[in-house]
Amino acid sequence: MVQLVPYSTADPTKIDAIRAFVIKTDPTLPSNMWLYRCTLHSWPQLCFMAMDGEAIVGVVISTVQIHHNNMLRGGIMLLLVRKDYRSCGLGRRLVAQAVESLIDADADEISIVTKTTNTNAIKIYERLGFIRTKLLPNGGGGQSWRMMLLLEPLTEELWDCSSEDCAEACGCGLFSGSAGSLSSCNSGCDHENGQHETSYRTT
Ligand SMILES: CC(C)(COP(=O)(O)OP(=O)(O)OC[C@H]1O[C@@H](n2cnc3c(N)ncnc32)[C@H](O)[C@@H]1OP(=O)(O)O)[C@@H](O)C(=O)NCCC(=O)NCCS
């Protein structure tokens, strides 16, 4: 039975174990020790390991930081499941746990970036309510989606797009009201003034 166990600063050797698990499972993922140390020291409560007995078989690591307009933005920085434990719902469990921990950390929104080809990860995020907000070009590595889960209703203060000036500048429809009305801005404009991301689209 695989259990989700929070990382604890009481056992910092787990940082090495997590890093070793990542390097062994997917050598293309970040391996810099300082990255793991800094992240886990800063946000220990946002890291969860999937443990089968003593073995780490999955991990999710998140962060939370102030973003635009004082929004507290959570981010899922790393999600990984051991190959022989995939397709059993473990990835989904880890993301659900990460979302829960970010809600506890008072995040207003959660952002992730995932390759457009990573259909399994996209399925997990969409099932948990994330929506695709921006297509990111990524050099030789292919395109990625930025996906967001809004935990707080949108207000005019949070989204520049709802201001009259901005709407005039980019010519799009207005974002306004709560998250439930996101689909009202489907003009598909790119908001080239850089003040906000592309229009939300529900999928
Ligand atoms: C992405 C990843 C975490 C998913 O882990 P997982 O444990 O297999 O995820 P789940 O079992 O919860 O499955 C997720 C979805 O993919 C589908 N899926 C998984 N394996 C599949 C397969 N072989 N064929 C078809 N669909 C599959 C599941 O059906 C599920 O969709 P559903 O909710 O509609 O049923 C895992 O593949 C992984 O570690 N990949 C490498 C790292 C990575 O890409 N991380 C994400 C970066 S954003």
Short mmCIF file of C-alpha atoms and ligand atoms in Angstrom, two decimals, residues 79-81 86-92 113-114 118 120-121 123-125 127, ligand 1:
data_model
loop_
_atom_site.label_atom_id
_atom_site.label_comp_id
_atom_site.label_asym_id
_atom_site.label_seq_id
_atom_site.Cartn_x
_atom_site.Cartn_y
_atom_site.Cartn_z
CA LEU A 79 5.89 15.74 -10.02
CA LEU A 80 7.32 12.31 -10.61
CA VAL A 81 6.13 8.72 -10.21
CA ARG A 86 2.37 4.65 -13.00
CA SER A 87 -1.19 4.41 -14.34
CA CYS A 88 -2.60 3.48 -10.92
CA GLY A 89 -3.75 6.94 -9.85
CA LEU A 90 -0.63 7.80 -7.86
CA GLY A 91 0.16 10.89 -9.94
CA ARG A 92 -3.35 12.15 -9.33
CA VAL A 113 3.97 24.30 -16.72
CA THR A 114 3.79 21.06 -18.61
CA ASN A 118 2.46 15.21 -21.61
CA ASN A 120 -1.19 12.05 -18.72
CA ALA A 121 -0.07 15.03 -16.65
CA LYS A 123 -5.35 14.86 -17.73
CA ILE A 124 -4.49 14.91 -14.03
CA TYR A 125 -4.41 18.71 -13.86
CA ARG A 127 -9.52 16.64 -13.76
C1 LIG B 1 2.81 12.37 -15.22
C2 LIG B 1 2.94 11.28 -14.16
C3 LIG B 1 3.27 11.89 -12.82
C4 LIG B 1 1.58 10.56 -14.06
O1 LIG B 1 1.68 9.60 -13.02
P1 LIG B 1 0.65 8.37 -12.93
O2 LIG B 1 0.80 7.78 -11.59
O3 LIG B 1 0.82 7.48 -14.09
O4 LIG B 1 -0.73 9.16 -13.04
P2 LIG B 1 -2.19 8.56 -12.88
O5 LIG B 1 -2.14 7.06 -12.70
O6 LIG B 1 -2.88 9.36 -11.84
O7 LIG B 1 -2.82 8.79 -14.32
C5 LIG B 1 -3.03 10.07 -14.84
C6 LIG B 1 -3.90 10.00 -16.07
O8 LIG B 1 -3.19 9.44 -17.17
C7 LIG B 1 -3.86 8.29 -17.66
N1 LIG B 1 -2.89 7.27 -17.96
C8 LIG B 1 -1.85 6.92 -17.19
N2 LIG B 1 -1.15 5.95 -17.82
C9 LIG B 1 -1.76 5.72 -19.00
C10 LIG B 1 -1.52 4.84 -20.08
N3 LIG B 1 -0.48 4.00 -20.08
N4 LIG B 1 -2.35 4.89 -21.13
C11 LIG B 1 -3.39 5.74 -21.17
N5 LIG B 1 -3.68 6.60 -20.15
C12 LIG B 1 -2.88 6.57 -19.09
C13 LIG B 1 -4.73 7.83 -16.52
O9 LIG B 1 -5.82 7.13 -17.03
C14 LIG B 1 -5.11 9.11 -15.87
O10 LIG B 1 -6.18 9.71 -16.55
P3 LIG B 1 -7.64 9.58 -15.97
O11 LIG B 1 -7.67 10.40 -14.70
O12 LIG B 1 -8.46 10.15 -17.06
O13 LIG B 1 -7.89 8.14 -15.71
C15 LIG B 1 4.01 10.22 -14.55
O14 LIG B 1 3.74 9.75 -15.84
C16 LIG B 1 5.42 10.76 -14.49
O15 LIG B 1 6.08 10.69 -13.44
N6 LIG B 1 5.93 11.26 -15.62
C17 LIG B 1 7.29 11.81 -15.71
C18 LIG B 1 7.41 13.16 -15.04
C19 LIG B 1 6.36 14.12 -15.51
O16 LIG B 1 6.02 14.17 -16.68
N7 LIG B 1 5.85 14.92 -14.57
C20 LIG B 1 4.83 15.92 -14.84
C21 LIG B 1 5.46 17.21 -15.17
S1 LIG B 1 4.21 18.48 -15.25
#
